[in-house]
Amino acid sequence: MIENRLIIIDTTLRDGEQSAGVAFSHKEKMTIAKKLDGLGVDIIEAGIPVMGKSEQKVIYEMLSANLQADILTWNRMCIKDIEATLVTGATHAHISVPVSDIQIRHKLRTTRTELITAYKKVLEFARSHELEVSIGAEDASRADEAFLAHIYTIAISYGVKRIRYADTLSVLDPFSAYERIQQLTKRLASHFNITPSVLSQTLGIDFHGHNDFGLGTANALGAFKAGARIISCSVNGLGERAGNTPLEEIVVALSHMEGSVTSIDMKKIMEVSKLVELYSGRTLQVSKPIVGDMVFSHEAGIHVDGLMKDRRNYTFLDPAILGREHLMVMGKHSGKLRENRFLN
């Protein structure tokens, strides 16, 4: 295993489509799935089979399309959800388990003990049908940490090799994200009497963040630095409320800041971003990091002069890696030097 290898789970077709007012057609979902595959996404979270036959049909079609990416279904902690996944022919199923006391008591209206009983039944059912299961702890960032670890250790005892830490309500900041993942890794390693480094060879930790405070990318960075080598994200950050960790931001940021290795073809990011923007109807700000129309534009004379002397003066992220270019704009702040260069 490459230590800095970043695995991308794209949830544009699941959490992304849960954005208010967003509903992809069958054809649009297939087109997005194929583009995500061409982009180099490792795992495509394709949808929620229990929603009905149309969702099951498009997931079945994705599975039949010979994509390189693994196709993952999303399921509640219910046997009927797993039965719906089996209808699609999927072999990879993600099961979401509410773990905070507030959700256990006030959403599920149950107790921790009753939840664990139901949880084990669903795990047994899924594993008995030879599904490759991943477990997601919903609202993990508001959960009791000992109970959270217990949920994960149960999953591991059933042969689960990937667990998700979901910051469902965007509670964390980059520092607490780092600390929570680090402490979780230590707690799990201690439970199995192994070192965190040995644990990382057999268990993948997936961080799923939201962007309510504009920290989706920063929190994912913190989680990655603490050992979460799998990041759940979406194109353009499309998702519930303020959205999810944007795929384009976390991939480029980790590549530049941490030297992470990824299968993503960065020169295809813009194409996929524009496609999702079109299909979702969610227009991007021109200043949207990485993919905004104006993020490599320059008007200030000092900056333009510096760029023209040597691009490194005002470039850390080279737009060329995205297949883009710097854009020089003449305006109020251009200054005499810049105006002369435009006009001469």
Tab-separated table of N, CA and C in Angstrom, residues 9-83:
chain	number	residue	atom	x	y	z
A	9	ILE	N	-14.183	8.221	-2.925
A	9	ILE	CA	-15.564	7.758	-3.067
A	9	ILE	C	-16.378	8.972	-3.499
A	10	ASP	N	-16.937	8.911	-4.690
A	10	ASP	CA	-17.740	10.039	-5.154
A	10	ASP	C	-19.215	9.782	-4.869
A	11	THR	N	-19.839	10.739	-4.194
A	11	THR	CA	-21.242	10.580	-3.803
A	11	THR	C	-22.166	11.576	-4.502
A	12	THR	N	-21.720	12.079	-5.666
A	12	THR	CA	-22.541	13.016	-6.437
A	12	THR	C	-23.915	12.428	-6.750
A	13	LEU	N	-23.948	11.149	-7.073
A	13	LEU	CA	-25.202	10.511	-7.483
A	13	LEU	C	-26.072	10.075	-6.309
A	14	ARG	N	-25.560	10.192	-5.097
A	14	ARG	CA	-26.339	9.851	-3.908
A	14	ARG	C	-26.545	11.092	-3.047
A	15	ASP	N	-25.538	11.505	-2.297
A	15	ASP	CA	-25.691	12.684	-1.445
A	15	ASP	C	-25.853	13.940	-2.295
A	16	GLY	N	-25.178	13.968	-3.436
A	16	GLY	CA	-25.315	15.121	-4.323
A	16	GLY	C	-26.742	15.301	-4.793
A	17	GLU	N	-27.368	14.195	-5.169
A	17	GLU	CA	-28.740	14.266	-5.667
A	17	GLU	C	-29.741	14.538	-4.547
A	18	GLN	N	-29.298	14.410	-3.295
A	18	GLN	CA	-30.174	14.749	-2.173
A	18	GLN	C	-30.271	16.265	-1.959
A	19	SER	N	-29.509	17.031	-2.724
A	19	SER	CA	-29.632	18.488	-2.653
A	19	SER	C	-31.057	18.890	-3.009
A	20	ALA	N	-31.590	19.840	-2.283
A	20	ALA	CA	-32.962	20.285	-2.535
A	20	ALA	C	-33.122	20.740	-3.984
A	21	GLY	N	-34.102	20.166	-4.659
A	21	GLY	CA	-34.401	20.563	-6.025
A	21	GLY	C	-33.589	19.867	-7.096
A	22	VAL	N	-32.691	18.973	-6.716
A	22	VAL	CA	-31.858	18.265	-7.698
A	22	VAL	C	-32.414	16.863	-7.914
A	23	ALA	N	-32.644	16.509	-9.170
A	23	ALA	CA	-33.105	15.159	-9.519
A	23	ALA	C	-32.555	14.819	-10.897
A	24	PHE	N	-31.596	13.926	-10.938
A	24	PHE	CA	-31.002	13.528	-12.210
A	24	PHE	C	-31.903	12.512	-12.915
A	25	SER	N	-31.986	12.627	-14.222
A	25	SER	CA	-32.699	11.619	-15.004
A	25	SER	C	-31.846	10.359	-15.103
A	26	HIS	N	-32.455	9.283	-15.572
A	26	HIS	CA	-31.728	8.022	-15.765
A	26	HIS	C	-30.517	8.252	-16.675
A	27	LYS	N	-30.749	8.925	-17.778
A	27	LYS	CA	-29.671	9.182	-18.742
A	27	LYS	C	-28.580	10.046	-18.124
A	28	GLU	N	-28.980	11.059	-17.362
A	28	GLU	CA	-27.992	11.931	-16.719
A	28	GLU	C	-27.150	11.163	-15.706
A	29	LYS	N	-27.782	10.294	-14.928
A	29	LYS	CA	-27.030	9.507	-13.944
A	29	LYS	C	-26.018	8.596	-14.636
A	30	MET	N	-26.427	7.993	-15.738
A	30	MET	CA	-25.501	7.126	-16.471
A	30	MET	C	-24.347	7.930	-17.063
A	31	THR	N	-24.660	9.098	-17.595
A	31	THR	CA	-23.607	9.941	-18.175
A	31	THR	C	-22.624	10.381	-17.102
A	32	ILE	N	-23.143	10.809	-15.953
A	32	ILE	CA	-22.267	11.225	-14.854
A	32	ILE	C	-21.410	10.052	-14.385
A	33	ALA	N	-22.017	8.881	-14.232
A	33	ALA	CA	-21.267	7.704	-13.778
A	33	ALA	C	-20.108	7.397	-14.720
A	34	LYS	N	-20.361	7.448	-16.011
A	34	LYS	CA	-19.305	7.159	-16.990
A	34	LYS	C	-18.216	8.224	-16.957
A	35	LYS	N	-18.605	9.474	-16.762
A	35	LYS	CA	-17.612	10.551	-16.669
A	35	LYS	C	-16.788	10.428	-15.387
A	36	LEU	N	-17.431	10.048	-14.291
A	36	LEU	CA	-16.696	9.838	-13.038
A	36	LEU	C	-15.694	8.704	-13.192
A	37	ASP	N	-16.113	7.666	-13.896
A	37	ASP	CA	-15.217	6.540	-14.144
A	37	ASP	C	-14.023	6.986	-14.984
A	38	GLY	N	-14.293	7.767	-16.017
A	38	GLY	CA	-13.212	8.284	-16.850
A	38	GLY	C	-12.301	9.239	-16.104
A	39	LEU	N	-12.854	9.925	-15.116
A	39	LEU	CA	-12.075	10.838	-14.285
A	39	LEU	C	-11.082	10.079	-13.410
A	40	GLY	N	-11.427	8.835	-13.079
A	40	GLY	CA	-10.540	8.029	-12.242
A	40	GLY	C	-11.034	7.816	-10.828
A	41	VAL	N	-12.316	8.103	-10.590
A	41	VAL	CA	-12.895	7.872	-9.263
A	41	VAL	C	-12.783	6.387	-8.919
A	42	ASP	N	-12.396	6.092	-7.690
A	42	ASP	CA	-12.217	4.696	-7.273
A	42	ASP	C	-13.540	3.992	-7.013
A	43	ILE	N	-14.445	4.693	-6.330
A	43	ILE	CA	-15.730	4.108	-5.938
A	43	ILE	C	-16.834	5.121	-6.229
A	44	ILE	N	-17.873	4.684	-6.913
A	44	ILE	CA	-19.021	5.545	-7.198
A	44	ILE	C	-20.179	5.122	-6.300
A	45	GLU	N	-20.582	6.026	-5.403
A	45	GLU	CA	-21.764	5.773	-4.569
A	45	GLU	C	-22.969	6.107	-5.436
A	46	ALA	N	-23.608	5.055	-5.967
A	46	ALA	CA	-24.505	5.213	-7.105
A	46	ALA	C	-25.924	5.626	-6.757
A	47	GLY	N	-26.359	5.348	-5.541
A	47	GLY	CA	-27.725	5.704	-5.190
A	47	GLY	C	-28.274	4.825	-4.086
A	48	ILE	N	-29.599	4.907	-3.913
A	48	ILE	CA	-30.288	4.225	-2.809
A	48	ILE	C	-31.330	3.278	-3.403
A	49	PRO	N	-31.021	2.002	-3.546
A	49	PRO	CA	-31.922	1.070	-4.232
A	49	PRO	C	-33.336	1.000	-3.669
A	50	VAL	N	-33.489	1.163	-2.349
A	50	VAL	CA	-34.810	1.028	-1.747
A	50	VAL	C	-35.755	2.150	-2.176
A	51	MET	N	-35.230	3.180	-2.830
A	51	MET	CA	-36.085	4.260	-3.318
A	51	MET	C	-37.083	3.764	-4.362
A	52	GLY	N	-36.734	2.683	-5.063
A	52	GLY	CA	-37.689	2.145	-6.026
A	52	GLY	C	-37.052	1.551	-7.263
A	53	LYS	N	-37.903	1.104	-8.161
A	53	LYS	CA	-37.435	0.368	-9.337
A	53	LYS	C	-36.581	1.212	-10.274
A	54	SER	N	-36.904	2.495	-10.412
A	54	SER	CA	-36.113	3.329	-11.322
A	54	SER	C	-34.680	3.466	-10.821
A	55	GLU	N	-34.519	3.605	-9.504
A	55	GLU	CA	-33.182	3.692	-8.920
A	55	GLU	C	-32.453	2.354	-9.068
A	56	GLN	N	-33.164	1.272	-8.848
A	56	GLN	CA	-32.562	-0.054	-9.002
A	56	GLN	C	-32.132	-0.296	-10.442
A	57	LYS	N	-32.932	0.163	-11.379
A	57	LYS	CA	-32.633	-0.056	-12.796
A	57	LYS	C	-31.366	0.667	-13.224
A	58	VAL	N	-31.204	1.917	-12.796
A	58	VAL	CA	-30.027	2.669	-13.220
A	58	VAL	C	-28.768	2.116	-12.556
A	59	ILE	N	-28.880	1.640	-11.322
A	59	ILE	CA	-27.721	1.026	-10.664
A	59	ILE	C	-27.350	-0.272	-11.371
A	60	TYR	N	-28.359	-1.051	-11.745
A	60	TYR	CA	-28.105	-2.285	-12.510
A	60	TYR	C	-27.384	-1.959	-13.815
A	61	GLU	N	-27.808	-0.898	-14.469
A	61	GLU	CA	-27.179	-0.508	-15.737
A	61	GLU	C	-25.729	-0.077	-15.526
A	62	MET	N	-25.467	0.626	-14.435
A	62	MET	CA	-24.079	1.007	-14.130
A	62	MET	C	-23.217	-0.234	-13.927
A	63	LEU	N	-23.778	-1.205	-13.222
A	63	LEU	CA	-23.041	-2.439	-12.959
A	63	LEU	C	-22.777	-3.221	-14.240
A	64	SER	N	-23.618	-3.006	-15.245
A	64	SER	CA	-23.481	-3.722	-16.517
A	64	SER	C	-22.619	-2.967	-17.522
A	65	ALA	N	-22.140	-1.790	-17.143
A	65	ALA	CA	-21.428	-0.916	-18.089
A	65	ALA	C	-19.922	-1.150	-18.124
A	66	ASN	N	-19.452	-2.153	-17.378
A	66	ASN	CA	-18.011	-2.477	-17.357
A	66	ASN	C	-17.145	-1.286	-16.947
A	67	LEU	N	-17.598	-0.562	-15.955
A	67	LEU	CA	-16.811	0.555	-15.440
A	67	LEU	C	-15.662	0.028	-14.590
A	68	GLN	N	-14.587	0.795	-14.523
A	68	GLN	CA	-13.447	0.418	-13.691
A	68	GLN	C	-13.727	0.669	-12.209
A	69	ALA	N	-14.520	1.687	-11.932
A	69	ALA	CA	-14.843	2.031	-10.543
A	69	ALA	C	-15.767	0.983	-9.927
A	70	ASP	N	-15.618	0.769	-8.621
A	70	ASP	CA	-16.580	-0.060	-7.898
A	70	ASP	C	-17.886	0.716	-7.759
A	71	ILE	N	-19.001	0.025	-7.871
A	71	ILE	CA	-20.317	0.646	-7.709
A	71	ILE	C	-20.846	0.288	-6.321
A	72	LEU	N	-21.116	1.318	-5.547
A	72	LEU	CA	-21.520	1.160	-4.155
A	72	LEU	C	-22.955	1.640	-3.971
A	73	THR	N	-23.774	0.840	-3.298
A	73	THR	CA	-25.126	1.290	-2.959
A	73	THR	C	-25.140	1.822	-1.530
A	74	TRP	N	-26.063	2.728	-1.266
A	74	TRP	CA	-26.207	3.299	0.080
A	74	TRP	C	-27.495	2.753	0.691
A	75	ASN	N	-27.400	2.306	1.943
A	75	ASN	CA	-28.534	1.663	2.600
A	75	ASN	C	-28.691	2.129	4.039
A	76	ARG	N	-29.922	2.215	4.467
A	76	ARG	CA	-30.179	2.399	5.885
A	76	ARG	C	-29.928	1.074	6.602
A	77	MET	N	-29.971	1.123	7.902
A	77	MET	CA	-29.767	-0.084	8.709
A	77	MET	C	-31.074	-0.881	8.751
A	78	CYS	N	-31.503	-1.342	7.557
A	78	CYS	CA	-32.764	-2.068	7.423
A	78	CYS	C	-32.569	-3.234	6.461
A	79	ILE	N	-33.122	-4.376	6.794
A	79	ILE	CA	-32.995	-5.536	5.918
A	79	ILE	C	-33.660	-5.280	4.567
A	80	LYS	N	-34.786	-4.532	4.546
A	80	LYS	CA	-35.445	-4.279	3.261
A	80	LYS	C	-34.561	-3.445	2.334
A	81	ASP	N	-33.705	-2.600	2.895
A	81	ASP	CA	-32.760	-1.847	2.071
A	81	ASP	C	-31.743	-2.789	1.434
A	82	ILE	N	-31.256	-3.746	2.211
A	82	ILE	CA	-30.283	-4.708	1.688
A	82	ILE	C	-30.933	-5.588	0.624
A	83	GLU	N	-32.178	-5.958	0.833
A	83	GLU	CA	-32.905	-6.748	-0.175
A	83	GLU	C	-33.003	-5.973	-1.486
